[in-house]
Short mmCIF file of C-alpha atoms and ligand atoms in Angstrom, two decimals:
data_model
loop_
_atom_site.label_atom_id
_atom_site.label_comp_id
_atom_site.label_asym_id
_atom_site.label_seq_id
_atom_site.Cartn_x
_atom_site.Cartn_y
_atom_site.Cartn_z
CA MET A 1 11.40 21.13 -29.47
CA THR A 2 11.20 18.15 -27.10
CA GLU A 3 7.88 16.54 -26.87
CA LYS A 4 6.11 16.60 -23.57
CA VAL A 5 6.35 13.35 -21.56
CA ARG A 6 3.15 11.30 -21.31
CA THR A 7 3.12 8.12 -19.36
CA ARG A 8 0.36 5.75 -18.42
CA PHE A 9 -0.57 2.93 -16.20
CA ALA A 10 -2.88 0.38 -17.70
CA PRO A 11 -4.08 -2.21 -15.29
CA SER A 12 -6.49 -4.92 -16.18
CA PRO A 13 -9.30 -4.94 -13.48
CA THR A 14 -9.08 -8.71 -12.95
CA GLY A 15 -7.69 -8.51 -9.49
CA TYR A 16 -6.40 -6.17 -6.82
CA LEU A 17 -3.43 -3.92 -7.34
CA HIS A 18 -0.37 -6.01 -6.48
CA VAL A 19 3.06 -4.83 -5.46
CA GLY A 20 4.41 -5.21 -9.03
CA GLY A 21 1.56 -3.27 -10.45
CA ALA A 22 1.98 -0.53 -7.74
CA ARG A 23 5.74 -0.33 -8.81
CA THR A 24 4.82 0.06 -12.54
CA ALA A 25 2.17 2.71 -11.61
CA LEU A 26 4.63 4.53 -9.37
CA TYR A 27 7.55 4.54 -11.99
CA ASN A 28 5.21 5.96 -14.66
CA PHE A 29 3.92 8.53 -12.28
CA LEU A 30 7.42 9.58 -11.12
CA TYR A 31 8.78 9.64 -14.60
CA ALA A 32 6.00 11.99 -15.63
CA ARG A 33 6.54 14.18 -12.49
CA ARG A 34 10.19 14.26 -13.10
CA HIS A 35 9.88 15.67 -16.51
CA GLY A 36 6.95 17.87 -15.95
CA GLY A 37 4.72 15.52 -17.96
CA THR A 38 1.26 13.98 -17.72
CA PHE A 39 0.35 10.65 -16.09
CA ILE A 40 -2.67 8.84 -17.53
CA LEU A 41 -4.70 6.06 -16.07
CA ARG A 42 -6.15 3.50 -18.41
CA ILE A 43 -8.44 0.49 -17.52
CA GLU A 44 -7.83 -2.36 -19.85
CA ASP A 45 -11.22 -4.08 -19.35
CA THR A 46 -11.47 -6.04 -22.50
CA ASP A 47 -11.52 -9.41 -20.92
CA ARG A 48 -15.19 -9.56 -20.41
CA GLU A 49 -15.19 -12.61 -18.20
CA ARG A 50 -12.49 -11.69 -15.82
CA SER A 51 -13.03 -7.88 -15.44
CA GLU A 52 -14.98 -6.70 -12.51
CA ASP A 53 -16.01 -3.11 -11.44
CA ARG A 54 -15.05 -3.87 -7.94
CA PHE A 55 -11.46 -4.48 -8.94
CA THR A 56 -11.45 -1.24 -10.93
CA GLN A 57 -12.52 0.56 -7.71
CA ALA A 58 -10.02 -1.42 -5.60
CA ILE A 59 -7.22 -0.31 -7.98
CA LEU A 60 -8.23 3.32 -8.03
CA ASP A 61 -8.40 3.26 -4.28
CA SER A 62 -5.04 1.69 -3.76
CA LEU A 63 -3.42 4.20 -6.19
CA SER A 64 -5.02 7.13 -4.48
CA TRP A 65 -3.99 5.72 -1.02
CA LEU A 66 -0.40 5.44 -2.18
CA GLY A 67 -0.44 9.04 -3.41
CA ILE A 68 -0.18 8.03 -7.02
CA ASN A 69 -2.44 10.61 -8.59
CA TRP A 70 -3.34 10.45 -12.34
CA ASP A 71 -3.80 13.59 -14.41
CA GLU A 72 -6.09 12.12 -17.14
CA GLY A 73 -8.54 9.22 -17.23
CA PRO A 74 -9.45 6.72 -16.23
CA VAL A 75 -9.88 5.84 -19.85
CA PHE A 76 -11.89 2.58 -20.23
CA GLN A 77 -11.07 0.41 -23.17
CA SER A 78 -14.61 -1.06 -23.24
CA GLN A 79 -15.85 2.34 -24.20
CA ARG A 80 -13.57 2.56 -27.20
CA LEU A 81 -14.75 -0.40 -29.19
CA ASP A 82 -15.65 1.66 -32.34
CA ARG A 83 -12.16 3.02 -32.43
CA TYR A 84 -10.59 -0.51 -32.38
CA ARG A 85 -13.03 -1.62 -35.12
CA GLU A 86 -12.11 1.41 -37.26
CA ALA A 87 -8.38 0.65 -36.77
CA ALA A 88 -9.02 -3.08 -37.70
CA GLU A 89 -10.80 -2.06 -40.79
CA LYS A 90 -7.74 -0.12 -41.89
CA LEU A 91 -5.61 -3.20 -41.48
CA LEU A 92 -8.14 -5.39 -43.30
CA ALA A 93 -8.28 -2.91 -46.16
CA SER A 94 -4.41 -2.99 -46.50
CA GLY A 95 -4.51 -6.77 -46.38
CA GLU A 96 -2.19 -6.73 -43.25
CA ALA A 97 -5.05 -8.31 -41.46
CA TYR A 98 -7.62 -10.87 -42.41
CA CYS A 99 -10.79 -12.50 -41.11
CA ASP A 100 -10.41 -15.88 -39.52
CA GLU A 101 -13.45 -17.99 -39.38
CA ASP A 102 -13.36 -20.55 -36.65
CA PRO A 103 -16.33 -23.05 -36.52
CA GLU A 104 -16.38 -23.13 -32.79
CA LYS A 105 -15.21 -19.79 -31.75
CA GLY A 106 -16.68 -17.62 -34.54
CA ARG A 107 -15.14 -14.86 -36.50
CA ALA A 108 -12.04 -13.10 -35.41
CA VAL A 109 -9.66 -10.63 -37.07
CA LYS A 110 -6.01 -11.73 -37.20
CA MET A 111 -2.85 -9.85 -38.02
CA ARG A 112 -0.24 -11.21 -40.25
CA MET A 113 3.14 -11.61 -38.63
CA PRO A 114 5.83 -10.65 -41.08
CA ARG A 115 8.82 -13.07 -41.45
CA ARG A 116 11.78 -11.00 -40.30
CA ILE A 117 13.98 -9.89 -37.49
CA ILE A 118 12.49 -7.22 -35.24
CA LYS A 119 14.78 -5.13 -33.11
CA VAL A 120 13.31 -4.02 -29.80
CA PRO A 121 14.98 -0.91 -28.32
CA ASP A 122 14.52 -0.49 -24.59
CA LEU A 123 15.51 2.09 -22.06
CA VAL A 124 16.46 -0.58 -19.37
CA HIS A 125 17.73 -3.49 -21.31
CA ASP A 126 20.03 -3.55 -24.34
CA GLU A 127 18.46 -3.89 -27.63
CA ILE A 128 16.88 -7.28 -28.12
CA GLU A 129 16.35 -8.99 -31.52
CA PHE A 130 13.21 -11.11 -31.99
CA ASP A 131 12.78 -13.47 -35.02
CA ALA A 132 9.21 -12.72 -35.81
CA SER A 133 8.86 -15.69 -38.08
CA LEU A 134 8.71 -17.63 -34.84
CA ASN A 135 5.52 -15.72 -33.96
CA ASP A 136 2.22 -16.93 -35.49
CA ASP A 137 -0.28 -14.48 -36.91
CA PHE A 138 -2.29 -13.17 -33.90
CA VAL A 139 -5.84 -12.15 -33.06
CA ILE A 140 -6.41 -8.38 -32.91
CA ILE A 141 -10.24 -8.45 -32.61
CA LYS A 142 -11.76 -11.43 -30.80
CA SER A 143 -14.82 -13.21 -31.90
CA ASP A 144 -16.81 -11.37 -29.19
CA GLY A 145 -16.02 -8.04 -30.98
CA PHE A 146 -13.54 -6.92 -28.25
CA PRO A 147 -9.95 -6.09 -29.05
CA ALA A 148 -7.04 -8.35 -27.92
CA TYR A 149 -4.58 -6.82 -25.52
CA ASN A 150 -1.81 -6.06 -28.03
CA PHE A 151 -4.04 -4.34 -30.32
CA ALA A 152 -5.98 -2.13 -27.90
CA CYS A 153 -2.82 -1.32 -26.24
CA VAL A 154 -1.14 0.06 -29.33
CA VAL A 155 -4.15 1.95 -30.52
CA ASP A 156 -4.60 3.62 -27.16
CA ASP A 157 -0.90 4.33 -26.49
CA ALA A 158 -0.90 6.07 -29.91
CA ASP A 159 -4.21 7.89 -29.40
CA LEU A 160 -3.14 9.01 -25.98
CA ALA A 161 0.16 10.25 -27.38
CA ILE A 162 2.07 8.21 -24.85
CA THR A 163 5.71 8.96 -25.09
CA HIS A 164 7.11 6.49 -22.57
CA VAL A 165 5.77 3.05 -21.64
CA ILE A 166 7.31 1.65 -18.40
CA ARG A 167 6.04 -1.93 -17.51
CA GLY A 168 7.13 -5.24 -16.28
CA ASP A 169 9.43 -7.29 -18.43
CA GLU A 170 6.78 -10.08 -18.78
CA HIS A 171 5.54 -7.81 -21.59
CA LEU A 172 8.90 -7.88 -23.52
CA SER A 173 7.48 -10.93 -25.51
CA ASN A 174 4.61 -8.72 -26.77
CA MET A 175 7.00 -6.24 -28.25
CA PRO A 176 7.31 -7.83 -31.78
CA ARG A 177 3.54 -7.79 -32.17
CA GLN A 178 3.16 -4.35 -30.89
CA LEU A 179 5.87 -2.87 -33.06
CA VAL A 180 4.39 -4.65 -36.08
CA LEU A 181 1.08 -2.97 -35.27
CA TYR A 182 2.64 0.51 -34.85
CA GLU A 183 4.17 0.12 -38.25
CA ALA A 184 1.15 -1.20 -40.06
CA LEU A 185 -1.06 1.47 -38.59
CA GLY A 186 1.40 4.17 -39.48
CA LEU A 187 1.62 5.29 -35.76
CA PRO A 188 4.69 6.46 -33.90
CA ALA A 189 5.81 4.05 -31.21
CA PRO A 190 6.57 5.34 -27.75
CA GLN A 191 9.80 4.53 -26.07
CA PHE A 192 9.76 1.40 -23.88
CA ALA A 193 11.37 0.51 -20.53
CA HIS A 194 10.78 -2.99 -19.34
CA ILE A 195 11.61 -3.42 -15.69
CA PRO A 196 12.70 -6.67 -14.23
CA MET A 197 10.36 -8.75 -12.11
CA ILE A 198 10.09 -8.80 -8.39
CA LEU A 199 11.13 -12.00 -6.53
CA GLY A 200 10.07 -13.23 -3.19
CA PRO A 201 12.55 -13.65 -0.30
CA ASP A 202 13.25 -17.18 -1.50
CA GLY A 203 14.25 -16.10 -5.07
CA ALA A 204 11.10 -17.36 -6.80
CA LYS A 205 8.78 -14.97 -8.65
CA LEU A 206 6.78 -12.95 -6.02
CA SER A 207 3.40 -14.66 -5.57
CA LYS A 208 0.64 -15.18 -3.04
CA ARG A 209 2.75 -18.11 -1.70
CA HIS A 210 4.96 -15.47 -0.15
CA GLY A 211 2.16 -13.89 1.78
CA ALA A 212 0.50 -10.55 1.05
CA THR A 213 0.96 -9.27 -2.38
CA SER A 214 -1.80 -6.73 -2.88
CA VAL A 215 -1.78 -3.15 -1.84
CA THR A 216 -5.14 -3.71 -0.22
CA GLU A 217 -3.58 -6.43 1.98
CA TYR A 218 -0.78 -4.19 3.07
CA HIS A 219 -3.22 -1.39 3.84
CA ASP A 220 -5.29 -3.90 5.86
CA LYS A 221 -2.06 -5.04 7.78
CA GLY A 222 -1.46 -1.47 8.91
CA PHE A 223 1.39 -0.33 6.72
CA LEU A 224 1.64 3.29 5.94
CA PRO A 225 1.22 4.40 2.30
CA GLU A 226 4.44 6.47 2.33
CA ALA A 227 6.39 3.56 3.61
CA LEU A 228 4.89 1.16 1.05
CA ALA A 229 5.42 3.64 -1.85
CA ASN A 230 9.01 4.16 -0.71
CA PHE A 231 9.74 0.51 -0.31
CA VAL A 232 8.13 -0.44 -3.62
CA ALA A 233 10.12 2.29 -5.50
CA LEU A 234 13.30 0.75 -4.37
CA LEU A 235 12.41 -2.68 -5.89
CA GLY A 236 14.21 -1.84 -9.03
CA TRP A 237 15.50 1.64 -8.63
CA SER A 238 17.66 3.65 -6.32
CA PRO A 239 18.89 7.26 -6.49
CA GLY A 240 22.27 6.46 -5.38
CA ASN A 241 24.18 7.91 -2.38
CA ASP A 242 22.60 5.23 -0.19
CA LEU A 243 19.52 7.42 0.09
CA GLU A 244 16.59 5.21 1.13
CA ILE A 245 13.96 7.12 3.03
CA MET A 246 12.30 9.30 0.45
CA SER A 247 8.83 10.87 0.24
CA ILE A 248 6.89 10.64 -3.06
CA GLU A 249 7.76 14.30 -3.53
CA ASP A 250 11.42 13.56 -3.06
CA MET A 251 11.18 10.74 -5.55
CA CYS A 252 9.37 12.96 -8.13
CA GLY A 253 12.59 15.05 -8.20
CA LEU A 254 14.96 12.10 -8.32
CA PHE A 255 13.46 9.41 -10.42
CA ASP A 256 15.59 8.39 -13.32
CA LEU A 257 15.35 5.39 -15.64
CA SER A 258 19.07 5.32 -16.11
CA ARG A 259 19.33 4.11 -12.49
CA ALA A 260 16.72 1.34 -12.92
CA ARG A 261 18.09 -2.07 -12.16
CA LYS A 262 18.60 -4.53 -14.99
CA ASN A 263 18.08 -7.66 -12.88
CA ALA A 264 15.33 -8.71 -10.52
CA SER A 265 14.97 -7.32 -7.04
CA ARG A 266 13.96 -9.32 -3.98
CA PHE A 267 11.07 -8.44 -1.76
CA ASP A 268 12.45 -8.32 1.78
CA ASN A 269 9.68 -8.18 4.36
CA GLU A 270 11.98 -7.20 7.11
CA LYS A 271 13.06 -4.17 5.24
CA LEU A 272 9.41 -3.10 4.68
CA MET A 273 8.84 -3.47 8.37
CA TRP A 274 11.88 -1.46 9.15
CA MET A 275 10.86 1.15 6.71
CA ASN A 276 7.36 1.30 8.11
CA GLY A 277 8.82 1.74 11.61
CA GLN A 278 10.90 4.69 10.34
CA TYR A 279 7.81 6.42 8.83
CA LEU A 280 5.91 5.77 12.06
CA MET A 281 8.64 7.49 14.08
CA ASN A 282 9.20 10.37 11.86
CA LEU A 283 5.90 11.39 10.15
CA PRO A 284 4.40 14.58 11.56
CA ALA A 285 2.14 13.46 14.47
CA GLU A 286 -0.98 15.06 12.93
CA ARG A 287 -0.44 13.11 9.65
CA LEU A 288 0.10 9.92 11.66
CA ALA A 289 -2.96 10.57 13.66
CA ALA A 290 -5.02 10.94 10.49
CA ASP A 291 -3.69 7.55 9.28
CA ILE A 292 -4.47 5.94 12.58
CA ARG A 293 -7.93 7.33 12.49
CA GLU A 294 -8.53 5.92 9.04
CA TYR A 295 -7.02 2.63 10.00
CA LEU A 296 -9.16 2.21 13.20
CA VAL A 297 -12.31 3.13 11.29
CA ARG A 298 -11.33 0.61 8.68
CA LYS A 299 -11.18 -1.92 11.60
CA ASN A 300 -14.65 -0.84 12.77
CA VAL A 301 -13.44 0.81 15.95
CA ASP A 302 -16.02 3.37 17.13
CA LEU A 303 -14.16 6.64 17.34
CA ALA A 304 -17.02 8.93 18.27
CA GLY A 305 -15.76 11.36 20.93
CA TYR A 306 -12.13 10.99 20.15
CA ASP A 307 -10.95 14.38 18.57
CA ASP A 308 -7.83 15.05 16.58
CA VAL A 309 -5.96 16.38 19.53
CA TRP A 310 -6.49 13.09 21.31
CA MET A 311 -5.60 11.08 18.18
CA THR A 312 -2.38 13.03 17.96
CA ARG A 313 -1.51 12.11 21.53
CA LEU A 314 -2.26 8.45 20.84
CA ALA A 315 0.00 8.66 17.85
CA GLU A 316 2.80 10.25 19.97
CA ALA A 317 2.38 7.62 22.75
CA TYR A 318 2.53 4.65 20.53
CA ARG A 319 4.62 5.48 17.43
CA ILE A 320 7.85 4.25 19.00
CA ARG A 321 6.20 1.06 20.31
CA ILE A 322 4.77 -0.34 17.14
CA LYS A 323 5.85 -1.46 13.66
CA THR A 324 2.52 -1.29 11.95
CA LEU A 325 -0.79 0.36 12.60
CA ASP A 326 -2.05 -3.14 13.25
CA ASP A 327 0.27 -3.37 16.29
CA LEU A 328 -1.29 -0.22 17.58
CA TYR A 329 -4.89 -1.66 16.88
CA VAL A 330 -3.84 -4.68 19.04
CA ALA A 331 -1.85 -2.82 21.73
CA ALA A 332 -4.35 -0.09 22.22
CA ALA A 333 -7.54 -2.14 22.01
CA TYR A 334 -8.01 -1.72 25.79
CA VAL A 335 -8.49 2.06 25.21
CA PHE A 336 -11.63 1.58 23.09
CA ALA A 337 -13.02 -1.55 24.76
CA ASP A 338 -16.01 -1.26 27.02
CA GLU A 339 -14.81 -4.39 28.96
CA ILE A 340 -11.19 -5.28 28.95
CA GLU A 341 -9.66 -8.63 29.19
CA TYR A 342 -7.20 -9.21 31.91
CA ASP A 343 -4.05 -11.13 30.98
CA PRO A 344 -3.97 -13.93 33.66
CA ALA A 345 -0.10 -13.83 33.97
CA SER A 346 -0.16 -10.04 34.53
CA MET A 347 -2.94 -10.51 37.10
CA LYS A 348 -0.92 -12.97 38.92
CA LYS A 349 2.43 -11.23 38.70
CA VAL A 350 1.22 -7.76 39.69
CA LEU A 351 -2.23 -7.62 41.10
CA GLU A 352 -2.55 -10.71 43.18
CA LYS A 353 0.28 -9.69 45.54
CA GLU A 354 0.33 -8.84 49.03
CA GLY A 355 -0.25 -5.07 49.68
CA VAL A 356 -1.52 -4.44 46.17
CA LEU A 357 -5.02 -3.95 47.28
CA ASP A 358 -3.86 -1.18 49.56
CA VAL A 359 -1.75 0.66 47.09
CA LEU A 360 -4.30 0.40 44.42
CA SER A 361 -7.18 1.73 46.55
CA ALA A 362 -4.99 4.47 47.77
CA SER A 363 -4.16 5.30 44.13
CA ARG A 364 -7.85 5.15 43.38
CA ASP A 365 -8.55 7.79 45.97
CA ILE A 366 -5.76 10.11 44.65
CA LEU A 367 -7.13 9.69 41.22
CA ALA A 368 -10.68 10.29 42.18
CA ALA A 369 -9.69 13.55 43.98
CA GLN A 370 -7.81 14.78 40.98
CA ASP A 371 -9.61 17.33 38.86
CA ASP A 372 -6.87 18.09 36.42
CA TRP A 373 -6.32 14.91 34.41
CA ALA A 374 -3.29 16.15 32.45
CA SER A 375 -0.54 13.53 32.60
CA ASP A 376 2.05 15.83 34.22
CA ARG A 377 -0.40 16.88 36.94
CA LEU A 378 -1.07 13.12 37.64
CA GLU A 379 2.59 12.41 37.72
CA GLU A 380 3.36 15.32 40.15
CA ARG A 381 0.65 14.14 42.51
CA PHE A 382 1.81 10.50 42.44
CA ARG A 383 5.49 11.61 42.99
CA VAL A 384 4.44 13.27 46.13
CA PHE A 385 2.44 10.20 47.25
CA CYS A 386 5.46 7.86 46.67
CA GLU A 387 7.77 10.24 48.55
CA GLU A 388 5.24 10.46 51.51
CA THR A 389 4.82 6.78 51.69
CA GLY A 390 8.28 5.63 50.73
CA ARG A 391 7.18 3.73 47.73
CA ALA A 392 8.97 3.36 44.42
CA LEU A 393 6.89 4.79 41.60
CA GLY A 394 7.04 1.53 39.61
CA LYS A 395 5.39 -0.39 42.57
CA VAL A 396 2.54 2.08 42.39
CA ALA A 397 2.32 2.47 38.59
CA GLN A 398 2.27 -1.26 37.69
CA PRO A 399 -0.83 -2.21 39.52
CA ILE A 400 -2.68 0.85 38.02
CA ARG A 401 -1.39 -0.15 34.63
CA VAL A 402 -2.71 -3.77 34.88
CA ALA A 403 -5.95 -2.46 36.34
CA VAL A 404 -6.70 0.04 33.48
CA THR A 405 -5.06 -1.79 30.49
CA GLY A 406 -5.24 -5.51 31.41
CA SER A 407 -1.62 -6.06 30.87
CA THR A 408 1.87 -4.88 31.89
CA ALA A 409 2.78 -3.21 28.69
CA SER A 410 1.58 0.26 27.82
CA PRO A 411 2.99 3.66 27.28
CA PRO A 412 4.11 5.59 30.41
CA ILE A 413 1.36 5.23 33.04
CA PHE A 414 0.30 8.84 33.39
CA GLU A 415 0.06 9.21 29.63
CA THR A 416 -1.99 6.00 29.52
CA LEU A 417 -4.29 7.41 32.14
CA ALA A 418 -4.58 10.72 30.38
CA LEU A 419 -5.55 8.85 27.07
CA LEU A 420 -8.04 6.76 28.85
CA GLY A 421 -9.67 9.60 30.58
CA ARG A 422 -11.02 9.83 34.07
CA ASP A 423 -14.23 7.86 33.81
CA LYS A 424 -12.69 4.81 32.13
CA SER A 425 -9.69 4.81 34.38
CA LEU A 426 -11.68 5.00 37.68
CA SER A 427 -14.25 2.47 36.64
CA ARG A 428 -11.65 -0.06 35.64
CA ILE A 429 -9.76 0.35 38.93
CA ASP A 430 -12.91 0.00 40.68
CA SER A 431 -13.89 -3.25 39.07
CA VAL A 432 -10.42 -4.61 39.70
CA LEU A 433 -10.60 -3.73 43.42
CA LYS A 434 -13.87 -5.58 43.64
CA ARG A 435 -12.38 -8.66 42.15
CA LEU A 436 -9.24 -8.71 44.26
CA PRO A 437 -9.38 -10.80 47.51
CA THR A 438 -9.63 -8.52 50.52
CA ALA A 439 -6.77 -10.28 52.35
CA SER A 440 -4.09 -11.86 50.28
CA SER A 441 -4.53 -15.59 50.83
CA PRO A 442 -1.24 -17.38 51.72
CA GLU A 443 -1.73 -20.44 49.30
N1 LIG B 1 -3.13 -4.52 -18.96
C1 LIG B 1 -1.76 -4.93 -19.13
C2 LIG B 1 -1.37 -5.57 -17.79
O1 LIG B 1 -2.02 -5.31 -16.80
C3 LIG B 1 -1.03 -3.67 -19.45
C4 LIG B 1 0.37 -4.00 -19.92
C5 LIG B 1 1.00 -2.76 -20.52
O2 LIG B 1 1.36 -1.88 -19.70
O3 LIG B 1 1.06 -2.52 -21.73
O4 LIG B 1 -0.35 -6.18 -17.64
#
């Protein structure tokens, strides 16, 4: 009988969830899903100085936002101190560990490092040999009574019956110590897969220097969780067949460690942008609308009075014009504003022209007489007006656009008017009409 797959993600709550952590979490999640297994979340909060509850919360929020849902936990290491002490006692009793008295730091428990070669099997890399005699004895219980990382990690992975540990290869160097601990405690070791690091566009290890690195920042910048999860998954794995756009559900069915890359991947901002654009274009409009609502609320936009139908129309009108939700927040700010700012160049180019006052007041009268504010009704009405007066639709639409949005760029004018609604549209045109000089001055 094959054992049931159990994976875990074990972040330390000393900062936000960064891209590398998100990838580790995602791979463990996908691996568990692919094999009908269980994905467990464990919070490694044993660094008392650097761990903070707000980071735990931020990590949980980022995981949920990305759609990486855990089946068990979160298990907090700080609540398992008795268990680590008990395991340490066992090693003290067998002589494999000893108490180490430091006059300054106090009393710690240290594990003896055997002097031999340790073979480290790995599902991504070839087997690596470590000469353990190069490693010193190491602390397992710190003088503050809290366990050291390697020790708590081994005890927990064994207690949680973890079968596969997928994590960044910065942890490869911990393997000799962890394997020694498994052996000394008489616990079965899981299988390990150490995945290569992520590089920035310049080839150096991805860091803050390269810009946003935390999931929270990408959320703030208006990326969609589906796009970010998809992009992050491809930093170290691909399903083959040039398949790139995959939902989390797709990836759950495809993820395979044998297709994990052995060398580092580069973080390509442009590709992330492109991918986000793809998701913006193709997500079901209702889903996108829900993301837009969430994003705008996050940006403190007052959405009282805007229902889901309206939000879906906003999504449809803008999805091809933006690369991120932040682009929408900027481009559609005029919709929500009480007072809009008029772009001086657009004013000059479109509104401060001869004849514009006439056309804009005529348009105003047409709009004011219009009961049905649906965009195609408005369009029909204006087509008649243009025909009757021999005007090009663009010449009529552009002054209205600048008057109601403040600039020359917006979705098609009648859609824009429909989104804005009657009251806002009319009052903005009115206020522009008041500002325009009655006779265009020749200077
Ligand atoms: N808390 C460790 C980290 O965040 C976990 C490492 C591991 O997965 O064992 O790097």
